[in-house]
Amino acid sequence: KMTDKASADVLERIWAIDFPAEMGLQKVISAYRALPEVEEVHAVDICKQYDAYLPNDPGISGQQYYLRNLNLGGGGMRAVGGWNETLGDSNIVVCVLDSGVDWHHPDLGGDHPDKVNGAIWTNWTEYYGNAGQDDDGNGKIDDIRGWDFVNVSPSQGWPGPDVVGEDNDPMDFESHGTTCAGIVAAITDNGIGIAGTSPGSKIMAVRCGWLTNEGQGVVRMDFASSGMVYAAANGANIINCSWGSSSFLNSAVSAAQSAGCLVVTAAGNDDNDTAPYLGTRSGVMAVAASDANDAKASFSNFGTWVEITAPGVAMYTTAYVFDTDTSTYGSVQGTSFSSPAVCGAAALIWSAHPTWNWQTVHSALVTSADNIDAENPGFTGLLGAGRVNL
């Protein structure tokens, strides 16, 4: 074809010339330009490669294998690759519907006196509004960073933590919610602690669980339902449910999905194929747990109802110690922590594609996962699409 010949002619007339540095670049260019048979002369640029974004949080260099596994055997979510696409958008909000969140934590609330502009979602209408008034008309007064729905008799709660009366302080008294929150979106590249899976996204703290007087962490389904509806109505994109569940949540899940929320839940830690209610609920993403080598975590539930797997062993994250009122860090394990890892992954994907709906984000997570059946003989087809890969 004429176009092919024309292209070939152009290529045949282009030459790249290397020469000793001592000859001088500009002298060589001038010499070639002086030749009548030379049409054009250009220096060949040498451009640097783009380095992968690697934050300066100490945890990312080893303890947070679930984000960046330096073991060639795999097992991490490949977050560094994802961060080259986006670092997370503050408009993408993940509700940690749990025991509350230690929003004072320096790796969550940050160093602002009012703990805004960190990783915690802020209701700006209430923040800049009038104290003691429901400025945004959502039925909650001064809900600046979420809401505490727990309201039980003092005898039903561990001595000390707030369990009486709903209020506007979703503070954690147990640490479970705080550990989930750090995995989702801890403040990243601040030189301390850990990195979040979706560094720039926000965490909406909603408390629906507490410690019983026996020391058992529990979630009451009516509190969880109210929290789920609240989250959906106040702008959450993703809702993390790292606890057992029942069909009492049916209407709340429907309301959340209708509002455009992706609901994610932990598969459970009983090493069996029994699904919690949310694991069977249409559209809810059920998450099993794997270890640093992509093997099923020994405790993780499994089954054809599982949709995806994520790391859930030795998860180094933010933590809170109630007895000493200390914001700290620690390693935890359980599908409770695989679920927020998926929430963070979903938030990162949604940040890169803000016009997508929850169904498309759900599909992207599933279709991009790494199949880990080969690493898990005996569990073929029971760990969902595989381990999350950002």
PDB file of C-alpha atoms in Angstrom, residues 59-358:
ATOM      1  CA  GLY A  59       4.665  -0.438  58.333  1.00  0.00           C
ATOM      2  CA  ILE A  60       4.715  -0.616  54.546  1.00  0.00           C
ATOM      3  CA  SER A  61       8.332  -1.784  54.563  1.00  0.00           C
ATOM      4  CA  GLY A  62       7.535  -5.196  56.025  1.00  0.00           C
ATOM      5  CA  GLN A  63       4.764  -5.493  58.564  1.00  0.00           C
ATOM      6  CA  GLN A  64       1.990  -4.626  56.112  1.00  0.00           C
ATOM      7  CA  TYR A  65       2.594  -7.576  53.799  1.00  0.00           C
ATOM      8  CA  TYR A  66      -1.082  -7.427  52.870  1.00  0.00           C
ATOM      9  CA  LEU A  67      -0.407  -4.239  50.890  1.00  0.00           C
ATOM     10  CA  ARG A  68       3.101  -4.933  49.623  1.00  0.00           C
ATOM     11  CA  ASN A  69       4.286  -8.496  50.007  1.00  0.00           C
ATOM     12  CA  LEU A  70       8.042  -8.669  49.549  1.00  0.00           C
ATOM     13  CA  ASN A  71       7.777 -12.461  49.568  1.00  0.00           C
ATOM     14  CA  LEU A  72       7.899 -13.637  45.941  1.00  0.00           C
ATOM     15  CA  GLY A  73       5.310 -16.254  46.874  1.00  0.00           C
ATOM     16  CA  GLY A  74       2.607 -13.600  46.664  1.00  0.00           C
ATOM     17  CA  GLY A  75      -0.180 -13.077  49.151  1.00  0.00           C
ATOM     18  CA  GLY A  76      -0.485  -9.278  49.133  1.00  0.00           C
ATOM     19  CA  MET A  77      -3.124  -7.156  47.410  1.00  0.00           C
ATOM     20  CA  ARG A  78      -0.565  -5.419  45.135  1.00  0.00           C
ATOM     21  CA  ALA A  79      -1.579  -2.004  46.443  1.00  0.00           C
ATOM     22  CA  VAL A  80       1.595  -0.315  45.181  1.00  0.00           C
ATOM     23  CA  GLY A  81       0.476  -0.988  41.622  1.00  0.00           C
ATOM     24  CA  GLY A  82      -2.956   0.394  42.417  1.00  0.00           C
ATOM     25  CA  TRP A  83      -1.458   3.537  43.936  1.00  0.00           C
ATOM     26  CA  ASN A  84       0.142   4.311  40.574  1.00  0.00           C
ATOM     27  CA  GLU A  85      -3.397   4.801  39.258  1.00  0.00           C
ATOM     28  CA  THR A  86      -4.857   6.728  42.205  1.00  0.00           C
ATOM     29  CA  LEU A  87      -4.144   7.445  45.860  1.00  0.00           C
ATOM     30  CA  GLY A  88      -7.793   7.457  46.884  1.00  0.00           C
ATOM     31  CA  ASP A  89     -10.374  10.205  46.684  1.00  0.00           C
ATOM     32  CA  SER A  90     -11.788  11.950  49.774  1.00  0.00           C
ATOM     33  CA  ASN A  91     -15.218  11.844  48.133  1.00  0.00           C
ATOM     34  CA  ILE A  92     -15.219   8.049  48.485  1.00  0.00           C
ATOM     35  CA  VAL A  93     -16.387   7.264  52.019  1.00  0.00           C
ATOM     36  CA  VAL A  94     -16.188   3.893  53.771  1.00  0.00           C
ATOM     37  CA  CYS A  95     -18.450   3.426  56.779  1.00  0.00           C
ATOM     38  CA  VAL A  96     -16.822   1.292  59.467  1.00  0.00           C
ATOM     39  CA  LEU A  97     -20.010   0.001  61.096  1.00  0.00           C
ATOM     40  CA  ASP A  98     -18.527  -1.542  64.199  1.00  0.00           C
ATOM     41  CA  SER A  99     -17.465  -0.919  67.802  1.00  0.00           C
ATOM     42  CA  GLY A 100     -16.660   2.673  66.915  1.00  0.00           C
ATOM     43  CA  VAL A 101     -13.358   4.178  65.791  1.00  0.00           C
ATOM     44  CA  ASP A 102     -10.583   5.799  67.809  1.00  0.00           C
ATOM     45  CA  TRP A 103     -10.877   9.035  65.855  1.00  0.00           C
ATOM     46  CA  HIS A 104      -8.253  10.607  68.139  1.00  0.00           C
ATOM     47  CA  HIS A 105      -5.622   8.203  66.752  1.00  0.00           C
ATOM     48  CA  PRO A 106      -2.758  10.159  65.098  1.00  0.00           C
ATOM     49  CA  ASP A 107      -2.913   7.804  62.095  1.00  0.00           C
ATOM     50  CA  LEU A 108      -6.696   8.257  61.743  1.00  0.00           C
ATOM     51  CA  GLY A 109      -7.769  11.639  63.069  1.00  0.00           C
ATOM     52  CA  GLY A 110      -4.445  13.277  62.389  1.00  0.00           C
ATOM     53  CA  ASP A 111      -2.879  16.225  64.155  1.00  0.00           C
ATOM     54  CA  HIS A 112      -5.602  18.859  63.643  1.00  0.00           C
ATOM     55  CA  PRO A 113      -7.003  19.978  67.035  1.00  0.00           C
ATOM     56  CA  ASP A 114     -10.520  18.970  65.971  1.00  0.00           C
ATOM     57  CA  LYS A 115      -9.308  15.829  64.192  1.00  0.00           C
ATOM     58  CA  VAL A 116     -10.498  16.942  60.765  1.00  0.00           C
ATOM     59  CA  ASN A 117      -8.606  16.679  57.463  1.00  0.00           C
ATOM     60  CA  GLY A 118      -7.238  13.299  58.526  1.00  0.00           C
ATOM     61  CA  ALA A 119      -8.728   9.969  57.493  1.00  0.00           C
ATOM     62  CA  ILE A 120     -12.013  10.459  59.374  1.00  0.00           C
ATOM     63  CA  TRP A 121     -15.072  11.659  57.469  1.00  0.00           C
ATOM     64  CA  THR A 122     -16.288  15.086  58.557  1.00  0.00           C
ATOM     65  CA  ASN A 123     -19.870  16.309  58.341  1.00  0.00           C
ATOM     66  CA  TRP A 124     -18.950  19.886  57.451  1.00  0.00           C
ATOM     67  CA  THR A 125     -22.497  21.202  57.791  1.00  0.00           C
ATOM     68  CA  GLU A 126     -22.476  20.207  61.445  1.00  0.00           C
ATOM     69  CA  TYR A 127     -18.832  21.183  61.974  1.00  0.00           C
ATOM     70  CA  TYR A 128     -19.483  24.744  60.824  1.00  0.00           C
ATOM     71  CA  GLY A 129     -23.019  24.775  62.198  1.00  0.00           C
ATOM     72  CA  ASN A 130     -24.498  25.664  65.557  1.00  0.00           C
ATOM     73  CA  ALA A 131     -23.641  23.518  68.564  1.00  0.00           C
ATOM     74  CA  GLY A 132     -26.674  21.726  69.899  1.00  0.00           C
ATOM     75  CA  GLN A 133     -28.649  22.027  66.663  1.00  0.00           C
ATOM     76  CA  ASP A 134     -29.391  19.583  63.864  1.00  0.00           C
ATOM     77  CA  ASP A 135     -27.938  21.808  61.151  1.00  0.00           C
ATOM     78  CA  ASP A 136     -28.260  19.307  58.304  1.00  0.00           C
ATOM     79  CA  GLY A 137     -31.726  18.079  59.304  1.00  0.00           C
ATOM     80  CA  ASN A 138     -30.804  14.394  59.405  1.00  0.00           C
ATOM     81  CA  GLY A 139     -32.224  13.850  62.879  1.00  0.00           C
ATOM     82  CA  LYS A 140     -28.808  13.721  64.565  1.00  0.00           C
ATOM     83  CA  ILE A 141     -27.424  16.696  66.479  1.00  0.00           C
ATOM     84  CA  ASP A 142     -23.749  17.574  65.970  1.00  0.00           C
ATOM     85  CA  ASP A 143     -22.899  14.315  64.200  1.00  0.00           C
ATOM     86  CA  ILE A 144     -19.593  15.726  63.019  1.00  0.00           C
ATOM     87  CA  ARG A 145     -17.825  12.395  62.361  1.00  0.00           C
ATOM     88  CA  GLY A 146     -20.586   9.790  62.608  1.00  0.00           C
ATOM     89  CA  TRP A 147     -22.939   8.438  65.266  1.00  0.00           C
ATOM     90  CA  ASP A 148     -23.078   6.082  68.234  1.00  0.00           C
ATOM     91  CA  PHE A 149     -26.246   3.954  68.104  1.00  0.00           C
ATOM     92  CA  VAL A 150     -25.440   1.796  71.157  1.00  0.00           C
ATOM     93  CA  ASN A 151     -28.044   2.156  73.898  1.00  0.00           C
ATOM     94  CA  VAL A 152     -28.250  -0.661  76.463  1.00  0.00           C
ATOM     95  CA  SER A 153     -28.428  -1.051  80.209  1.00  0.00           C
ATOM     96  CA  PRO A 154     -25.138  -0.375  82.048  1.00  0.00           C
ATOM     97  CA  SER A 155     -25.311  -3.962  83.337  1.00  0.00           C
ATOM     98  CA  GLN A 156     -24.999  -5.242  79.772  1.00  0.00           C
ATOM     99  CA  GLY A 157     -21.732  -3.437  79.098  1.00  0.00           C
ATOM    100  CA  TRP A 158     -18.142  -3.761  80.219  1.00  0.00           C
ATOM    101  CA  PRO A 159     -17.493  -1.451  83.165  1.00  0.00           C
ATOM    102  CA  GLY A 160     -16.384   1.964  81.965  1.00  0.00           C
ATOM    103  CA  PRO A 161     -17.231   2.216  78.250  1.00  0.00           C
ATOM    104  CA  ASP A 162     -20.203   4.312  77.127  1.00  0.00           C
ATOM    105  CA  VAL A 163     -23.175   2.035  76.442  1.00  0.00           C
ATOM    106  CA  VAL A 164     -26.094   4.202  77.609  1.00  0.00           C
ATOM    107  CA  GLY A 165     -27.890   6.469  75.155  1.00  0.00           C
ATOM    108  CA  GLU A 166     -27.230   7.307  71.526  1.00  0.00           C
ATOM    109  CA  ASP A 167     -24.840  10.190  71.018  1.00  0.00           C
ATOM    110  CA  ASN A 168     -22.652  11.996  68.508  1.00  0.00           C
ATOM    111  CA  ASP A 169     -19.382  10.436  69.670  1.00  0.00           C
ATOM    112  CA  PRO A 170     -18.662   7.143  67.831  1.00  0.00           C
ATOM    113  CA  MET A 171     -15.533   6.555  69.914  1.00  0.00           C
ATOM    114  CA  ASP A 172     -14.230   3.002  70.133  1.00  0.00           C
ATOM    115  CA  PHE A 173     -13.953   1.300  73.522  1.00  0.00           C
ATOM    116  CA  GLU A 174     -12.935  -2.100  72.217  1.00  0.00           C
ATOM    117  CA  SER A 175     -10.446  -1.641  69.325  1.00  0.00           C
ATOM    118  CA  HIS A 176     -12.217  -3.859  66.765  1.00  0.00           C
ATOM    119  CA  GLY A 177     -13.517  -0.946  64.711  1.00  0.00           C
ATOM    120  CA  THR A 178     -10.223   0.916  65.010  1.00  0.00           C
ATOM    121  CA  THR A 179      -8.274  -2.024  63.598  1.00  0.00           C
ATOM    122  CA  CYS A 180     -10.696  -2.227  60.673  1.00  0.00           C
ATOM    123  CA  ALA A 181     -10.455   1.508  60.020  1.00  0.00           C
ATOM    124  CA  GLY A 182      -6.673   1.559  59.728  1.00  0.00           C
ATOM    125  CA  ILE A 183      -6.694  -1.177  57.098  1.00  0.00           C
ATOM    126  CA  VAL A 184      -9.197   0.797  55.035  1.00  0.00           C
ATOM    127  CA  ALA A 185      -7.662   4.255  54.959  1.00  0.00           C
ATOM    128  CA  ALA A 186      -5.116   5.135  57.640  1.00  0.00           C
ATOM    129  CA  ILE A 187      -3.347   8.429  57.007  1.00  0.00           C
ATOM    130  CA  THR A 188      -0.571   7.602  54.567  1.00  0.00           C
ATOM    131  CA  ASP A 189       2.856   9.098  53.871  1.00  0.00           C
ATOM    132  CA  ASN A 190       2.897  10.873  57.237  1.00  0.00           C
ATOM    133  CA  GLY A 191       6.038   9.116  58.474  1.00  0.00           C
ATOM    134  CA  ILE A 192       4.340   7.136  61.238  1.00  0.00           C
ATOM    135  CA  GLY A 193       2.592   3.806  61.694  1.00  0.00           C
ATOM    136  CA  ILE A 194       0.916   2.335  58.667  1.00  0.00           C
ATOM    137  CA  ALA A 195      -0.438   3.059  55.211  1.00  0.00           C
ATOM    138  CA  GLY A 196      -4.099   2.683  54.289  1.00  0.00           C
ATOM    139  CA  THR A 197      -5.312   0.603  51.373  1.00  0.00           C
ATOM    140  CA  SER A 198      -7.061   3.661  49.916  1.00  0.00           C
ATOM    141  CA  PRO A 199      -4.955   6.438  51.453  1.00  0.00           C
ATOM    142  CA  GLY A 200      -7.043   9.461  50.480  1.00  0.00           C
ATOM    143  CA  SER A 201     -10.496   8.069  51.163  1.00  0.00           C
ATOM    144  CA  LYS A 202     -12.491   8.797  54.312  1.00  0.00           C
ATOM    145  CA  ILE A 203     -13.777   6.652  57.170  1.00  0.00           C
ATOM    146  CA  MET A 204     -17.253   7.276  58.546  1.00  0.00           C
ATOM    147  CA  ALA A 205     -17.315   6.060  62.141  1.00  0.00           C
ATOM    148  CA  VAL A 206     -20.634   4.463  63.127  1.00  0.00           C
ATOM    149  CA  ARG A 207     -20.872   2.559  66.405  1.00  0.00           C
ATOM    150  CA  CYS A 208     -23.268  -0.365  66.666  1.00  0.00           C
ATOM    151  CA  GLY A 209     -21.251  -2.772  68.854  1.00  0.00           C
ATOM    152  CA  TRP A 210     -19.840  -2.932  72.365  1.00  0.00           C
ATOM    153  CA  LEU A 211     -18.185  -5.192  74.930  1.00  0.00           C
ATOM    154  CA  THR A 212     -20.532  -7.168  77.155  1.00  0.00           C
ATOM    155  CA  ASN A 213     -19.810  -7.402  80.879  1.00  0.00           C
ATOM    156  CA  GLU A 214     -18.188 -10.786  80.099  1.00  0.00           C
ATOM    157  CA  GLY A 215     -15.803  -9.074  77.686  1.00  0.00           C
ATOM    158  CA  GLN A 216     -17.375 -10.375  74.471  1.00  0.00           C
ATOM    159  CA  GLY A 217     -17.647  -8.020  71.539  1.00  0.00           C
ATOM    160  CA  VAL A 218     -21.196  -8.005  70.128  1.00  0.00           C
ATOM    161  CA  VAL A 219     -23.307  -6.145  67.579  1.00  0.00           C
ATOM    162  CA  ARG A 220     -27.052  -5.736  68.000  1.00  0.00           C
ATOM    163  CA  MET A 221     -28.914  -5.995  64.720  1.00  0.00           C
ATOM    164  CA  ASP A 222     -31.253  -3.062  65.299  1.00  0.00           C
ATOM    165  CA  PHE A 223     -28.280  -0.809  66.015  1.00  0.00           C
ATOM    166  CA  ALA A 224     -26.532  -2.185  62.921  1.00  0.00           C
ATOM    167  CA  SER A 225     -29.651  -1.599  60.798  1.00  0.00           C
ATOM    168  CA  SER A 226     -29.953   1.981  62.011  1.00  0.00           C
ATOM    169  CA  GLY A 227     -26.250   2.528  61.385  1.00  0.00           C
ATOM    170  CA  MET A 228     -26.441   1.124  57.879  1.00  0.00           C
ATOM    171  CA  VAL A 229     -29.362   3.378  56.964  1.00  0.00           C
ATOM    172  CA  TYR A 230     -27.592   6.372  58.534  1.00  0.00           C
ATOM    173  CA  ALA A 231     -24.410   5.667  56.569  1.00  0.00           C
ATOM    174  CA  ALA A 232     -26.267   5.356  53.275  1.00  0.00           C
ATOM    175  CA  ALA A 233     -28.252   8.536  53.893  1.00  0.00           C
ATOM    176  CA  ASN A 234     -25.166  10.544  54.791  1.00  0.00           C
ATOM    177  CA  GLY A 235     -22.969   9.794  51.813  1.00  0.00           C
ATOM    178  CA  ALA A 236     -21.165   6.524  52.483  1.00  0.00           C
ATOM    179  CA  ASN A 237     -20.201   4.608  49.341  1.00  0.00           C
ATOM    180  CA  ILE A 238     -19.086   1.396  51.046  1.00  0.00           C
ATOM    181  CA  ILE A 239     -20.210  -0.202  54.323  1.00  0.00           C
ATOM    182  CA  ASN A 240     -17.984  -2.664  56.173  1.00  0.00           C
ATOM    183  CA  CYS A 241     -19.690  -5.341  58.298  1.00  0.00           C
ATOM    184  CA  SER A 242     -17.062  -7.372  60.162  1.00  0.00           C
ATOM    185  CA  TRP A 243     -19.441  -9.315  62.406  1.00  0.00           C
ATOM    186  CA  GLY A 244     -22.065 -12.050  62.436  1.00  0.00           C
ATOM    187  CA  SER A 245     -25.441 -11.116  60.989  1.00  0.00           C
ATOM    188  CA  SER A 246     -29.092 -12.086  60.725  1.00  0.00           C
ATOM    189  CA  SER A 247     -32.020 -11.498  58.384  1.00  0.00           C
ATOM    190  CA  PHE A 248     -33.079  -8.598  60.623  1.00  0.00           C
ATOM    191  CA  LEU A 249     -30.788  -6.577  58.336  1.00  0.00           C
ATOM    192  CA  ASN A 250     -32.805  -7.325  55.202  1.00  0.00           C
ATOM    193  CA  SER A 251     -34.546  -3.952  54.868  1.00  0.00           C
ATOM    194  CA  ALA A 252     -31.451  -1.989  55.848  1.00  0.00           C
ATOM    195  CA  VAL A 253     -29.332  -3.724  53.199  1.00  0.00           C
ATOM    196  CA  SER A 254     -31.979  -3.025  50.579  1.00  0.00           C
ATOM    197  CA  ALA A 255     -32.054   0.634  51.586  1.00  0.00           C
ATOM    198  CA  ALA A 256     -28.269   0.897  51.463  1.00  0.00           C
ATOM    199  CA  GLN A 257     -28.015  -0.738  48.059  1.00  0.00           C
ATOM    200  CA  SER A 258     -30.825   1.449  46.704  1.00  0.00           C
ATOM    201  CA  ALA A 259     -28.835   4.459  47.887  1.00  0.00           C
ATOM    202  CA  GLY A 260     -25.829   3.225  45.901  1.00  0.00           C
ATOM    203  CA  CYS A 261     -23.750   1.558  48.634  1.00  0.00           C
ATOM    204  CA  LEU A 262     -21.545  -1.506  48.276  1.00  0.00           C
ATOM    205  CA  VAL A 263     -21.978  -3.671  51.381  1.00  0.00           C
ATOM    206  CA  VAL A 264     -19.035  -5.926  52.326  1.00  0.00           C
ATOM    207  CA  THR A 265     -19.011  -8.588  55.040  1.00  0.00           C
ATOM    208  CA  ALA A 266     -16.640 -11.002  56.745  1.00  0.00           C
ATOM    209  CA  ALA A 267     -17.190 -14.690  55.945  1.00  0.00           C
ATOM    210  CA  GLY A 268     -16.659 -15.804  59.552  1.00  0.00           C
ATOM    211  CA  ASN A 269     -13.969 -17.595  61.547  1.00  0.00           C
ATOM    212  CA  ASP A 270     -15.373 -21.081  62.162  1.00  0.00           C
ATOM    213  CA  ASP A 271     -13.471 -22.964  59.436  1.00  0.00           C
ATOM    214  CA  ASN A 272     -16.691 -24.279  57.914  1.00  0.00           C
ATOM    215  CA  ASP A 273     -18.980 -23.593  54.985  1.00  0.00           C
ATOM    216  CA  THR A 274     -21.820 -22.079  57.004  1.00  0.00           C
ATOM    217  CA  ALA A 275     -22.677 -18.639  55.699  1.00  0.00           C
ATOM    218  CA  PRO A 276     -23.801 -15.753  57.902  1.00  0.00           C
ATOM    219  CA  TYR A 277     -26.930 -13.995  56.677  1.00  0.00           C
ATOM    220  CA  LEU A 278     -25.024 -11.243  54.875  1.00  0.00           C
ATOM    221  CA  GLY A 279     -22.925 -13.900  53.156  1.00  0.00           C
ATOM    222  CA  THR A 280     -26.049 -15.157  51.409  1.00  0.00           C
ATOM    223  CA  ARG A 281     -27.563 -11.761  50.687  1.00  0.00           C
ATOM    224  CA  SER A 282     -27.654 -10.790  47.009  1.00  0.00           C
ATOM    225  CA  GLY A 283     -25.099  -8.157  46.101  1.00  0.00           C
ATOM    226  CA  VAL A 284     -23.291  -8.225  49.449  1.00  0.00           C
ATOM    227  CA  MET A 285     -19.620  -9.131  48.979  1.00  0.00           C
ATOM    228  CA  ALA A 286     -18.623 -11.986  51.319  1.00  0.00           C
ATOM    229  CA  VAL A 287     -14.884 -12.123  52.058  1.00  0.00           C
ATOM    230  CA  ALA A 288     -12.793 -15.129  53.145  1.00  0.00           C
ATOM    231  CA  ALA A 289      -9.301 -14.812  54.621  1.00  0.00           C
ATOM    232  CA  SER A 290      -5.911 -15.880  53.265  1.00  0.00           C
ATOM    233  CA  ASP A 291      -2.374 -15.730  54.625  1.00  0.00           C
ATOM    234  CA  ALA A 292       0.875 -14.255  53.295  1.00  0.00           C
ATOM    235  CA  ASN A 293       1.289 -17.222  50.918  1.00  0.00           C
ATOM    236  CA  ASP A 294      -2.261 -17.148  49.516  1.00  0.00           C
ATOM    237  CA  ALA A 295      -3.304 -20.189  51.531  1.00  0.00           C
ATOM    238  CA  LYS A 296      -6.726 -20.171  53.161  1.00  0.00           C
ATOM    239  CA  ALA A 297      -6.391 -18.924  56.714  1.00  0.00           C
ATOM    240  CA  SER A 298      -6.892 -21.878  59.059  1.00  0.00           C
ATOM    241  CA  PHE A 299      -9.870 -20.192  60.732  1.00  0.00           C
ATOM    242  CA  SER A 300     -11.606 -18.798  57.660  1.00  0.00           C
ATOM    243  CA  ASN A 301     -15.039 -19.928  56.557  1.00  0.00           C
ATOM    244  CA  PHE A 302     -15.374 -20.962  52.929  1.00  0.00           C
ATOM    245  CA  GLY A 303     -18.055 -21.961  50.451  1.00  0.00           C
ATOM    246  CA  THR A 304     -19.635 -21.319  47.094  1.00  0.00           C
ATOM    247  CA  TRP A 305     -21.239 -18.209  48.619  1.00  0.00           C
ATOM    248  CA  VAL A 306     -17.818 -16.574  49.186  1.00  0.00           C
ATOM    249  CA  GLU A 307     -17.141 -14.018  46.464  1.00  0.00           C
ATOM    250  CA  ILE A 308     -13.553 -12.999  47.110  1.00  0.00           C
ATOM    251  CA  THR A 309     -10.602 -13.581  49.437  1.00  0.00           C
ATOM    252  CA  ALA A 310      -8.225 -11.090  51.042  1.00  0.00           C
ATOM    253  CA  PRO A 311      -5.359 -11.281  53.544  1.00  0.00           C
ATOM    254  CA  GLY A 312      -6.566 -11.784  57.106  1.00  0.00           C
ATOM    255  CA  VAL A 313      -3.557 -13.154  59.027  1.00  0.00           C
ATOM    256  CA  ALA A 314      -1.059 -10.960  60.932  1.00  0.00           C
ATOM    257  CA  MET A 315      -2.751  -7.743  59.826  1.00  0.00           C
ATOM    258  CA  TYR A 316      -0.689  -4.901  61.267  1.00  0.00           C
ATOM    259  CA  THR A 317      -2.962  -1.911  61.805  1.00  0.00           C
ATOM    260  CA  THR A 318      -4.135   0.869  64.087  1.00  0.00           C
ATOM    261  CA  ALA A 319      -5.410  -0.157  67.525  1.00  0.00           C
ATOM    262  CA  TYR A 320      -6.773   1.279  70.759  1.00  0.00           C
ATOM    263  CA  VAL A 321      -6.275   0.202  74.383  1.00  0.00           C
ATOM    264  CA  PHE A 322      -9.217   1.311  76.517  1.00  0.00           C
ATOM    265  CA  ASP A 323      -7.643   0.571  79.882  1.00  0.00           C
ATOM    266  CA  THR A 324      -4.846   3.074  79.278  1.00  0.00           C
ATOM    267  CA  ASP A 325      -6.614   5.275  76.709  1.00  0.00           C
ATOM    268  CA  THR A 326      -3.775   4.616  74.284  1.00  0.00           C
ATOM    269  CA  SER A 327      -3.795   4.963  70.512  1.00  0.00           C
ATOM    270  CA  THR A 328      -1.382   2.342  69.260  1.00  0.00           C
ATOM    271  CA  TYR A 329      -0.771  -0.399  66.646  1.00  0.00           C
ATOM    272  CA  GLY A 330      -0.977  -4.168  66.661  1.00  0.00           C
ATOM    273  CA  SER A 331      -1.324  -7.347  64.627  1.00  0.00           C
ATOM    274  CA  VAL A 332      -4.738  -8.988  64.411  1.00  0.00           C
ATOM    275  CA  GLN A 333      -6.245 -11.810  62.426  1.00  0.00           C
ATOM    276  CA  GLY A 334      -9.669 -12.872  61.235  1.00  0.00           C
ATOM    277  CA  THR A 335     -12.024 -12.426  58.322  1.00  0.00           C
ATOM    278  CA  SER A 336     -13.018  -9.267  60.225  1.00  0.00           C
ATOM    279  CA  PHE A 337      -9.861  -7.729  58.782  1.00  0.00           C
ATOM    280  CA  SER A 338     -10.089  -9.272  55.320  1.00  0.00           C
ATOM    281  CA  SER A 339     -13.392  -7.451  54.882  1.00  0.00           C
ATOM    282  CA  PRO A 340     -12.010  -3.909  55.412  1.00  0.00           C
ATOM    283  CA  ALA A 341      -9.092  -4.800  53.143  1.00  0.00           C
ATOM    284  CA  VAL A 342     -11.650  -5.384  50.395  1.00  0.00           C
ATOM    285  CA  CYS A 343     -13.449  -2.171  51.363  1.00  0.00           C
ATOM    286  CA  GLY A 344     -10.195  -0.279  50.956  1.00  0.00           C
ATOM    287  CA  ALA A 345      -9.597  -1.947  47.601  1.00  0.00           C
ATOM    288  CA  ALA A 346     -13.117  -1.036  46.498  1.00  0.00           C
ATOM    289  CA  ALA A 347     -12.550   2.555  47.615  1.00  0.00           C
ATOM    290  CA  LEU A 348      -9.337   2.779  45.593  1.00  0.00           C
ATOM    291  CA  ILE A 349     -11.039   1.407  42.477  1.00  0.00           C
ATOM    292  CA  TRP A 350     -14.012   3.736  42.947  1.00  0.00           C
ATOM    293  CA  SER A 351     -11.621   6.668  43.368  1.00  0.00           C
ATOM    294  CA  ALA A 352     -10.136   5.921  39.949  1.00  0.00           C
ATOM    295  CA  HIS A 353     -13.611   5.556  38.424  1.00  0.00           C
ATOM    296  CA  PRO A 354     -15.909   7.966  40.313  1.00  0.00           C
ATOM    297  CA  THR A 355     -18.789   7.583  37.840  1.00  0.00           C
ATOM    298  CA  TRP A 356     -19.089   3.834  38.421  1.00  0.00           C
ATOM    299  CA  ASN A 357     -21.877   2.353  40.521  1.00  0.00           C
ATOM    300  CA  TRP A 358     -21.451  -0.208  43.286  1.00  0.00           C
TER     301      TRP A 358
END
